[in-house]
Amino acid sequence: MTYFNKSGTIELREQERISIICGKCNIMDTIIQKIEKEQWKEEHFKTAIHILQSGGLVAFPTETVYGLGANALDEQAAKKIYKAKGRPSDNPLIVHIAHINALYELTAKISEKALRLAEVFWPGPLTMIFPKSSIIPFSTTGGLDTVAIRFPNHDIARALITYSGLYLAAPSANLSGRPSPTKASHVIEDMQGKIDMIIDGGDVGIGIESTILDMTEEIPVILRPGYITKSKIEQIIGEVIIDKAILTTEEKGLIPKAPGMKYKHYAPQGELTIVEGNIKRVIERINQEAEKKTAAGNKVGIIATTETKAFYKIGEVRCIGSREKEESIARGLYTVLREFDSIGAQYIYTESFQSDKLGQAIMNRLLKAAGHQLIKVE
Ligand code: TXA
Ligand code: MG
């Protein structure tokens, strides 16, 4: 088999792909290939397609976050995803498609509402849950009778699915528990040596994962908020509900229906605290906390916005985006959390972002990253 990497062409046979670099642990020789968004040719996907068709793992960009792809209908390939990510095996994978017709093959029942949503929002950052058809192995759905389907709106993701002739099971391409990757460098950080290939297609556009909507209920339920908001969905199909377990600012023992939403997730290594309330008081309180922690010898990180960054007096201040443009905050969120890991911040404080639009998805991710640690100020 021939593989291409940055330094040229290397010849490898299947069994040689796992090279013993550290003796005890098997470290794979991960191919990293740059593919320019909207400037590629079909031949650029040759290696990736070969790997996927042979049951291997390829990370690729989508419009939301990078995904870690494998053949969704191949039980063994799907299992490799769990191993590479260190993901609990009851946490199902999203199946990525590149044509609406795939729904008829992958699902057992499609409602009228689902078809209307697909027409409006696909390709795009909306994942819908259906009863699964028998061709999808339980290793892909974490043992569930339902399957999550998404039609991504990224030319590289769509080309990979189309040219490979496969459906791709793809969770976010991070190690389980770490912030989702929004840049190829994030994927390299987490996955190099663990998967066959990483396609570097540049930074993603949206920065937080797709909205997940459970279409198996009479009134569809949002299991994970995202770029496609409740009101956008309601404009098309009428009433939808938000899974209560994902909205609480306190942990009340409610169990989210999406298995992945129950884990402490997107977590930076330092202790993250959200401070909520009047923005002037929030800044004051963050400055006080940062001073205390710094005086005790800790490294402190502060997540600020374009509008507020000048008011922080101490600690490593990072601007996540502008309050005027929620999209910029979504795009900056995971990069900032990862940056605090790389500088070794022990305590991180962030302002809160409450709103009924994209802010809801941002707060959902922050609350999970903070393990629900929240200070309310007047
Ligand atoms: O934007 C996205 O959705 C990204 C990109 C790569 O497409 N993918 C992503 O996958 O975020 P992942 O695996 O990191 O998150 C999928 C979430 C998990 O919380 C999982 O529990 C839930 O979807 N999920 C998947 N299938 C499900 C099902 N049948 N029922 C309920 N929840 C499901
Ligand atoms: Mg994920």
Short mmCIF file of C-alpha atoms and ligand atoms in Angstrom, two decimals:
data_model
loop_
_atom_site.label_atom_id
_atom_site.label_comp_id
_atom_site.label_asym_id
_atom_site.label_seq_id
_atom_site.Cartn_x
_atom_site.Cartn_y
_atom_site.Cartn_z
CA MET A 1 0.00 0.00 0.00
CA THR A 2 1.31 3.49 -0.79
CA TYR A 3 0.87 6.38 1.57
CA PHE A 4 1.74 9.98 1.07
CA ASN A 5 2.89 12.20 3.85
CA LYS A 6 4.31 15.69 4.08
CA SER A 7 7.83 14.54 3.31
CA GLY A 8 6.89 12.60 0.18
CA THR A 9 5.88 9.04 -0.49
CA ILE A 10 6.34 6.15 1.87
CA GLU A 11 5.66 2.53 1.15
CA LEU A 12 3.95 0.55 3.90
CA ARG A 13 2.18 -2.75 4.11
CA GLU A 14 -1.03 -2.98 6.18
CA GLN A 15 0.59 -4.75 9.13
CA GLU A 16 3.45 -2.26 9.19
CA ARG A 17 1.16 0.69 9.82
CA ILE A 18 1.50 0.24 13.52
CA SER A 19 5.13 1.05 14.07
CA ILE A 20 6.60 0.23 17.45
CA ILE A 21 8.07 3.53 18.47
CA CYS A 22 7.82 3.36 22.22
CA GLY A 23 8.19 -0.39 22.65
CA LYS A 24 5.17 -1.01 24.88
CA CYS A 25 2.49 1.23 23.40
CA ASN A 26 1.53 0.91 19.76
CA ILE A 27 1.98 4.29 18.15
CA MET A 28 0.68 4.65 14.62
CA ASP A 29 2.36 6.61 11.93
CA THR A 30 -0.35 9.23 11.41
CA ILE A 31 -0.38 10.76 7.94
CA ILE A 32 -1.11 14.49 7.97
CA GLN A 33 -2.32 15.84 4.66
CA LYS A 34 -3.24 19.42 3.93
CA ILE A 35 -6.23 19.84 1.64
CA GLU A 36 -7.25 23.38 0.71
CA LYS A 37 -10.94 24.14 1.23
CA GLU A 38 -12.71 24.58 -2.10
CA GLN A 39 -9.44 24.15 -4.04
CA TRP A 40 -8.99 20.39 -4.00
CA LYS A 41 -9.15 17.78 -6.71
CA GLU A 42 -10.64 14.31 -6.33
CA GLU A 43 -7.16 12.74 -6.43
CA HIS A 44 -6.24 14.51 -3.16
CA PHE A 45 -8.63 12.16 -1.34
CA LYS A 46 -7.02 8.94 -2.63
CA THR A 47 -5.14 8.02 0.53
CA ALA A 48 -7.99 8.97 2.88
CA ILE A 49 -10.47 6.93 0.87
CA HIS A 50 -8.18 3.93 0.83
CA ILE A 51 -7.77 4.09 4.62
CA LEU A 52 -11.52 4.46 5.26
CA GLN A 53 -12.38 1.64 2.87
CA SER A 54 -9.84 -0.58 4.67
CA GLY A 55 -11.51 0.07 8.04
CA GLY A 56 -9.12 2.80 9.24
CA LEU A 57 -9.63 6.19 10.92
CA VAL A 58 -9.38 9.59 9.22
CA ALA A 59 -9.95 12.93 10.97
CA PHE A 60 -11.50 15.60 8.75
CA PRO A 61 -12.90 19.12 9.03
CA THR A 62 -16.63 19.86 9.16
CA GLU A 63 -18.30 23.26 9.49
CA THR A 64 -18.78 22.74 13.25
CA VAL A 65 -15.68 20.94 14.61
CA TYR A 66 -13.22 18.34 13.28
CA GLY A 67 -14.64 14.80 13.13
CA LEU A 68 -12.92 11.46 13.55
CA GLY A 69 -14.31 9.33 10.72
CA ALA A 70 -14.67 5.62 10.10
CA ASN A 71 -16.98 3.44 8.02
CA ALA A 72 -20.26 3.60 9.99
CA LEU A 73 -21.40 0.21 8.74
CA ASP A 74 -18.20 -1.59 9.73
CA GLU A 75 -18.45 -2.79 13.32
CA GLN A 76 -14.71 -3.10 13.82
CA ALA A 77 -13.98 0.33 12.33
CA ALA A 78 -16.50 1.97 14.66
CA LYS A 79 -14.89 0.20 17.62
CA LYS A 80 -11.52 1.71 16.69
CA ILE A 81 -13.03 5.18 17.17
CA TYR A 82 -13.92 4.43 20.80
CA LYS A 83 -10.42 3.14 21.43
CA ALA A 84 -8.63 6.09 19.82
CA LYS A 85 -10.74 8.63 21.74
CA GLY A 86 -10.87 6.73 25.01
CA ARG A 87 -14.65 7.09 24.71
CA PRO A 88 -17.15 5.09 26.81
CA SER A 89 -18.74 2.48 24.53
CA ASP A 90 -22.31 3.50 25.48
CA ASN A 91 -21.83 6.91 23.85
CA PRO A 92 -23.23 6.66 20.30
CA LEU A 93 -21.66 8.10 17.17
CA ILE A 94 -23.22 10.45 14.61
CA VAL A 95 -23.44 9.02 11.08
CA HIS A 96 -22.47 11.56 8.42
CA ILE A 97 -24.08 11.49 5.00
CA ALA A 98 -23.69 13.51 1.79
CA HIS A 99 -27.16 13.04 0.30
CA ILE A 100 -30.66 13.22 1.83
CA ASN A 101 -31.57 9.90 0.16
CA ALA A 102 -29.22 8.12 2.57
CA LEU A 103 -31.95 8.58 5.19
CA TYR A 104 -34.02 5.88 3.52
CA GLU A 105 -31.22 3.35 3.86
CA LEU A 106 -30.10 4.23 7.37
CA THR A 107 -33.36 4.80 9.21
CA ALA A 108 -36.50 2.74 9.86
CA LYS A 109 -38.95 5.64 9.96
CA ILE A 110 -38.80 9.22 8.72
CA SER A 111 -41.43 11.73 9.80
CA GLU A 112 -42.82 14.48 7.63
CA LYS A 113 -41.31 17.02 10.07
CA ALA A 114 -37.86 15.50 9.68
CA LEU A 115 -38.03 15.75 5.90
CA ARG A 116 -39.02 19.40 6.12
CA LEU A 117 -36.11 20.15 8.46
CA ALA A 118 -33.71 18.25 6.20
CA GLU A 119 -34.84 20.31 3.23
CA VAL A 120 -34.28 23.58 5.07
CA PHE A 121 -31.18 22.92 7.20
CA TRP A 122 -29.20 20.25 5.34
CA PRO A 123 -26.42 20.38 4.54
CA GLY A 124 -25.78 22.14 7.83
CA PRO A 125 -25.13 21.90 11.59
CA LEU A 126 -28.28 19.94 12.51
CA THR A 127 -28.18 16.29 13.62
CA MET A 128 -31.46 14.37 13.73
CA ILE A 129 -32.20 11.15 15.60
CA PHE A 130 -34.29 8.41 13.98
CA PRO A 131 -35.12 4.75 14.66
CA LYS A 132 -32.19 2.93 13.04
CA SER A 133 -32.35 0.49 10.12
CA SER A 134 -30.82 -2.94 10.50
CA ILE A 135 -27.71 -2.15 8.43
CA ILE A 136 -26.26 0.04 11.19
CA PRO A 137 -24.26 -1.97 13.72
CA PHE A 138 -24.90 -1.46 17.43
CA SER A 139 -21.24 -0.56 17.89
CA THR A 140 -22.01 2.65 15.96
CA THR A 141 -25.11 3.50 18.02
CA GLY A 142 -23.68 2.56 21.42
CA GLY A 143 -26.26 -0.23 21.67
CA LEU A 144 -29.27 2.04 20.97
CA ASP A 145 -32.11 1.32 18.51
CA THR A 146 -31.86 4.88 17.25
CA VAL A 147 -29.27 6.56 15.05
CA ALA A 148 -28.08 10.17 14.83
CA ILE A 149 -27.69 11.43 11.25
CA ARG A 150 -25.96 14.57 10.03
CA PHE A 151 -25.33 16.02 6.56
CA PRO A 152 -22.37 18.36 7.08
CA ASN A 153 -21.96 21.59 5.15
CA HIS A 154 -18.23 21.46 4.50
CA ASP A 155 -16.91 20.71 1.04
CA ILE A 156 -14.05 18.50 2.30
CA ALA A 157 -16.34 16.43 4.54
CA ARG A 158 -18.86 16.00 1.74
CA ALA A 159 -16.19 15.06 -0.81
CA LEU A 160 -14.74 12.47 1.57
CA ILE A 161 -18.15 10.86 2.11
CA THR A 162 -19.08 10.97 -1.56
CA TYR A 163 -15.78 9.73 -3.00
CA SER A 164 -15.39 6.97 -0.42
CA GLY A 165 -18.93 5.75 -1.10
CA LEU A 166 -19.33 5.28 2.67
CA TYR A 167 -21.34 6.72 5.52
CA LEU A 168 -18.93 8.07 8.09
CA ALA A 169 -19.41 7.60 11.81
CA ALA A 170 -17.67 10.62 13.25
CA PRO A 171 -17.52 12.00 16.78
CA SER A 172 -15.54 15.15 17.45
CA ALA A 173 -11.85 14.33 16.89
CA ASN A 174 -10.68 15.07 20.45
CA LEU A 175 -9.65 12.75 23.23
CA SER A 176 -12.72 12.01 25.34
CA GLY A 177 -13.23 14.81 27.87
CA ARG A 178 -11.07 17.40 26.08
CA PRO A 179 -12.44 20.45 24.23
CA SER A 180 -13.57 19.66 20.66
CA PRO A 181 -11.02 20.49 17.94
CA THR A 182 -11.63 23.54 15.79
CA LYS A 183 -8.17 23.58 14.16
CA ALA A 184 -6.06 20.77 12.66
CA SER A 185 -3.42 21.49 15.31
CA HIS A 186 -5.96 20.54 18.03
CA VAL A 187 -6.52 17.18 16.31
CA ILE A 188 -2.78 16.61 15.98
CA GLU A 189 -2.37 17.39 19.71
CA ASP A 190 -4.94 14.72 20.69
CA MET A 191 -4.81 12.12 17.93
CA GLN A 192 -1.34 11.94 16.40
CA GLY A 193 -0.05 8.39 16.81
CA LYS A 194 -3.56 7.05 17.49
CA ILE A 195 -5.23 7.24 14.08
CA ASP A 196 -4.25 6.63 10.45
CA MET A 197 -4.68 10.09 9.01
CA ILE A 198 -5.56 13.71 9.71
CA ILE A 199 -6.83 15.93 6.91
CA ASP A 200 -5.81 19.51 7.65
CA GLY A 201 -8.52 21.62 6.03
CA GLY A 202 -7.84 24.77 8.04
CA ASP A 203 -9.93 26.28 10.84
CA VAL A 204 -13.62 25.39 11.07
CA GLY A 205 -16.32 28.05 10.63
CA ILE A 206 -18.75 27.56 13.50
CA GLY A 207 -16.67 26.17 16.35
CA ILE A 208 -19.29 24.34 18.43
CA GLU A 209 -20.92 21.02 17.65
CA SER A 210 -24.20 20.57 15.76
CA THR A 211 -27.64 20.94 17.30
CA ILE A 212 -29.03 17.46 18.09
CA LEU A 213 -32.77 17.01 17.65
CA ASP A 214 -34.54 13.80 18.65
CA MET A 215 -37.17 13.13 15.98
CA THR A 216 -38.37 9.90 17.58
CA GLU A 217 -40.63 11.82 19.99
CA GLU A 218 -44.09 13.19 19.10
CA ILE A 219 -42.79 16.67 19.95
CA PRO A 220 -39.12 16.69 18.85
CA VAL A 221 -36.60 17.30 21.64
CA ILE A 222 -33.34 19.26 21.45
CA LEU A 223 -30.73 17.06 23.13
CA ARG A 224 -27.81 19.41 22.48
CA PRO A 225 -28.17 23.12 21.62
CA GLY A 226 -26.11 24.41 18.69
CA TYR A 227 -25.98 26.87 15.83
CA ILE A 228 -29.48 25.91 14.62
CA THR A 229 -31.52 27.37 17.48
CA LYS A 230 -34.89 26.33 18.93
CA SER A 231 -36.66 29.28 17.31
CA LYS A 232 -35.17 28.53 13.87
CA ILE A 233 -36.47 24.95 14.14
CA GLU A 234 -39.87 26.06 15.44
CA GLN A 235 -40.30 28.35 12.46
CA ILE A 236 -40.31 25.23 10.26
CA ILE A 237 -42.09 22.52 12.29
CA GLY A 238 -43.80 24.20 15.24
CA GLU A 239 -43.21 23.28 18.87
CA VAL A 240 -40.00 21.61 20.01
CA ILE A 241 -38.81 21.01 23.57
CA ILE A 242 -35.34 21.37 25.08
CA ASP A 243 -34.14 18.42 27.17
CA LYS A 244 -34.36 19.93 30.69
CA ALA A 245 -31.25 18.13 31.85
CA ILE A 246 -29.01 20.21 29.56
CA LEU A 247 -30.24 23.63 30.59
CA THR A 248 -29.87 23.65 34.34
CA THR A 249 -27.18 25.81 35.85
CA GLU A 250 -27.11 23.45 38.82
CA GLU A 251 -26.79 19.71 38.74
CA LYS A 252 -30.19 18.41 39.80
CA GLY A 253 -29.77 14.74 39.06
CA LEU A 254 -31.54 14.96 35.68
CA ILE A 255 -30.04 12.56 33.14
CA PRO A 256 -29.69 13.92 29.59
CA LYS A 257 -31.08 11.72 26.81
CA ALA A 258 -27.96 12.09 24.63
CA PRO A 259 -25.54 9.79 26.45
CA GLY A 260 -22.59 12.05 25.60
CA MET A 261 -24.16 15.02 27.38
CA LYS A 262 -23.97 13.35 30.78
CA TYR A 263 -20.20 13.29 31.00
CA LYS A 264 -18.11 16.16 32.32
CA HIS A 265 -16.86 17.23 28.97
CA TYR A 266 -14.99 19.87 27.03
CA ALA A 267 -12.99 20.16 30.18
CA PRO A 268 -9.84 22.23 30.47
CA GLN A 269 -7.20 20.91 32.87
CA GLY A 270 -7.54 23.92 35.20
CA GLU A 271 -10.59 24.56 37.36
CA LEU A 272 -13.08 26.62 35.38
CA THR A 273 -15.60 28.92 37.10
CA ILE A 274 -18.34 30.92 35.38
CA VAL A 275 -19.28 34.26 36.93
CA GLU A 276 -22.77 35.43 36.05
CA GLY A 277 -24.71 38.68 36.60
CA ASN A 278 -24.34 42.40 36.00
CA ILE A 279 -21.23 42.69 33.83
CA LYS A 280 -19.56 45.38 36.02
CA ARG A 281 -19.96 43.17 39.11
CA VAL A 282 -18.78 40.16 37.12
CA ILE A 283 -15.54 41.92 36.18
CA GLU A 284 -15.01 43.09 39.78
CA ARG A 285 -15.54 39.58 41.13
CA ILE A 286 -13.27 37.94 38.55
CA ASN A 287 -10.54 40.49 39.38
CA GLN A 288 -10.94 39.68 43.12
CA GLU A 289 -10.81 35.91 42.58
CA ALA A 290 -7.84 36.23 40.21
CA GLU A 291 -5.94 38.34 42.73
CA LYS A 292 -6.54 35.82 45.54
CA LYS A 293 -5.50 32.84 43.49
CA THR A 294 -2.46 34.60 42.03
CA ALA A 295 -1.33 35.68 45.51
CA ALA A 296 -1.47 32.03 46.54
CA GLY A 297 0.97 31.21 43.75
CA ASN A 298 -1.43 29.93 41.08
CA LYS A 299 -1.53 30.65 37.39
CA VAL A 300 -4.89 32.22 36.54
CA GLY A 301 -6.62 32.46 33.16
CA ILE A 302 -9.44 34.86 32.35
CA ILE A 303 -11.88 34.50 29.46
CA ALA A 304 -12.80 38.02 28.43
CA THR A 305 -14.50 39.63 25.44
CA THR A 306 -13.48 42.44 23.10
CA GLU A 307 -15.72 44.74 25.14
CA THR A 308 -14.33 43.80 28.57
CA LYS A 309 -10.72 42.68 28.19
CA ALA A 310 -9.22 46.06 29.13
CA PHE A 311 -10.83 45.89 32.60
CA TYR A 312 -8.95 42.83 33.84
CA LYS A 313 -5.96 43.65 35.97
CA ILE A 314 -4.20 40.38 36.62
CA GLY A 315 -3.73 36.90 35.17
CA GLU A 316 -3.57 35.60 31.61
CA VAL A 317 -6.40 37.37 29.84
CA ARG A 318 -7.67 35.88 26.55
CA CYS A 319 -10.32 37.41 24.33
CA ILE A 320 -12.86 34.83 23.22
CA GLY A 321 -14.72 37.08 20.77
CA SER A 322 -17.11 40.00 20.71
CA ARG A 323 -20.37 40.19 22.66
CA GLU A 324 -21.79 41.94 19.60
CA LYS A 325 -21.13 38.82 17.50
CA GLU A 326 -22.10 35.59 19.25
CA GLU A 327 -20.66 33.64 16.30
CA SER A 328 -17.17 34.91 17.15
CA ILE A 329 -17.54 33.66 20.73
CA ALA A 330 -18.60 30.19 19.55
CA ARG A 331 -15.62 30.09 17.21
CA GLY A 332 -13.16 31.14 19.91
CA LEU A 333 -14.42 28.99 22.80
CA TYR A 334 -12.51 25.73 22.40
CA THR A 335 -9.31 27.43 21.21
CA VAL A 336 -9.23 29.53 24.37
CA LEU A 337 -9.88 26.51 26.63
CA ARG A 338 -7.07 24.59 24.93
CA GLU A 339 -4.74 27.57 25.19
CA PHE A 340 -5.19 27.66 28.96
CA ASP A 341 -4.19 23.99 29.06
CA SER A 342 -1.04 24.73 27.10
CA ILE A 343 0.04 27.53 29.45
CA GLY A 344 -0.87 25.44 32.51
CA ALA A 345 -3.57 27.69 33.97
CA GLN A 346 -4.73 26.21 37.29
CA TYR A 347 -7.80 28.42 37.71
CA ILE A 348 -9.84 29.89 34.88
CA TYR A 349 -12.65 32.44 35.22
CA THR A 350 -15.12 33.31 32.51
CA GLU A 351 -17.94 35.77 32.01
CA SER A 352 -21.28 34.20 31.13
CA PHE A 353 -23.21 34.52 27.88
CA GLN A 354 -26.92 34.19 28.39
CA SER A 355 -29.32 34.50 25.52
CA ASP A 356 -31.95 32.46 23.76
CA LYS A 357 -29.90 32.22 20.58
CA LEU A 358 -26.39 30.88 20.07
CA GLY A 359 -25.57 31.97 23.62
CA GLN A 360 -27.57 29.01 24.88
CA ALA A 361 -25.22 26.58 23.11
CA ILE A 362 -22.18 28.51 24.33
CA MET A 363 -23.42 28.43 27.95
CA ASN A 364 -24.27 24.73 27.67
CA ARG A 365 -20.65 23.97 26.69
CA LEU A 366 -19.21 26.31 29.34
CA LEU A 367 -21.37 24.80 32.11
CA LYS A 368 -20.17 21.34 31.17
CA ALA A 369 -16.55 22.48 30.97
CA ALA A 370 -16.95 24.06 34.41
CA GLY A 371 -18.60 20.97 35.88
CA HIS A 372 -21.47 23.39 36.71
CA GLN A 373 -19.26 25.62 38.89
CA LEU A 374 -21.00 28.99 38.79
CA ILE A 375 -20.85 32.15 40.93
CA LYS A 376 -23.85 34.48 40.75
CA VAL A 377 -23.27 38.15 41.51
CA GLU A 378 -25.93 40.86 41.87
O1 TXA B 1 -21.00 18.85 15.01
C1 TXA B 1 -21.02 17.67 15.33
O2 TXA B 1 -22.06 17.07 15.61
C2 TXA B 1 -19.68 16.92 15.39
C3 TXA B 1 -19.11 16.84 13.97
C4 TXA B 1 -17.85 16.04 13.87
O3 TXA B 1 -20.09 16.33 13.11
N1 TXA B 1 -19.81 15.64 15.97
C5 TXA B 1 -20.01 15.45 17.29
O4 TXA B 1 -20.03 14.10 17.68
O5 TXA B 1 -20.13 16.35 18.09
P1 TXA B 1 -19.85 13.66 19.21
O6 TXA B 1 -19.73 12.17 19.14
O7 TXA B 1 -18.71 14.37 19.81
O8 TXA B 1 -21.19 14.01 19.88
C6 TXA B 1 -22.36 13.29 19.52
C7 TXA B 1 -23.41 13.41 20.57
C8 TXA B 1 -23.07 12.66 21.84
O9 TXA B 1 -23.49 13.45 22.94
C9 TXA B 1 -23.94 11.42 21.72
O10 TXA B 1 -24.29 10.88 22.97
C10 TXA B 1 -25.16 11.94 20.97
O11 TXA B 1 -24.60 12.82 20.03
N2 TXA B 1 -25.86 10.89 20.21
C11 TXA B 1 -25.42 10.21 19.13
N3 TXA B 1 -26.32 9.29 18.74
C12 TXA B 1 -27.37 9.39 19.59
C13 TXA B 1 -28.63 8.70 19.72
N4 TXA B 1 -28.96 7.72 18.89
N5 TXA B 1 -29.45 9.08 20.74
C14 TXA B 1 -29.11 10.08 21.57
N6 TXA B 1 -27.94 10.76 21.49
C15 TXA B 1 -27.08 10.43 20.53
MG MG B 2 -17.63 15.26 21.20
#
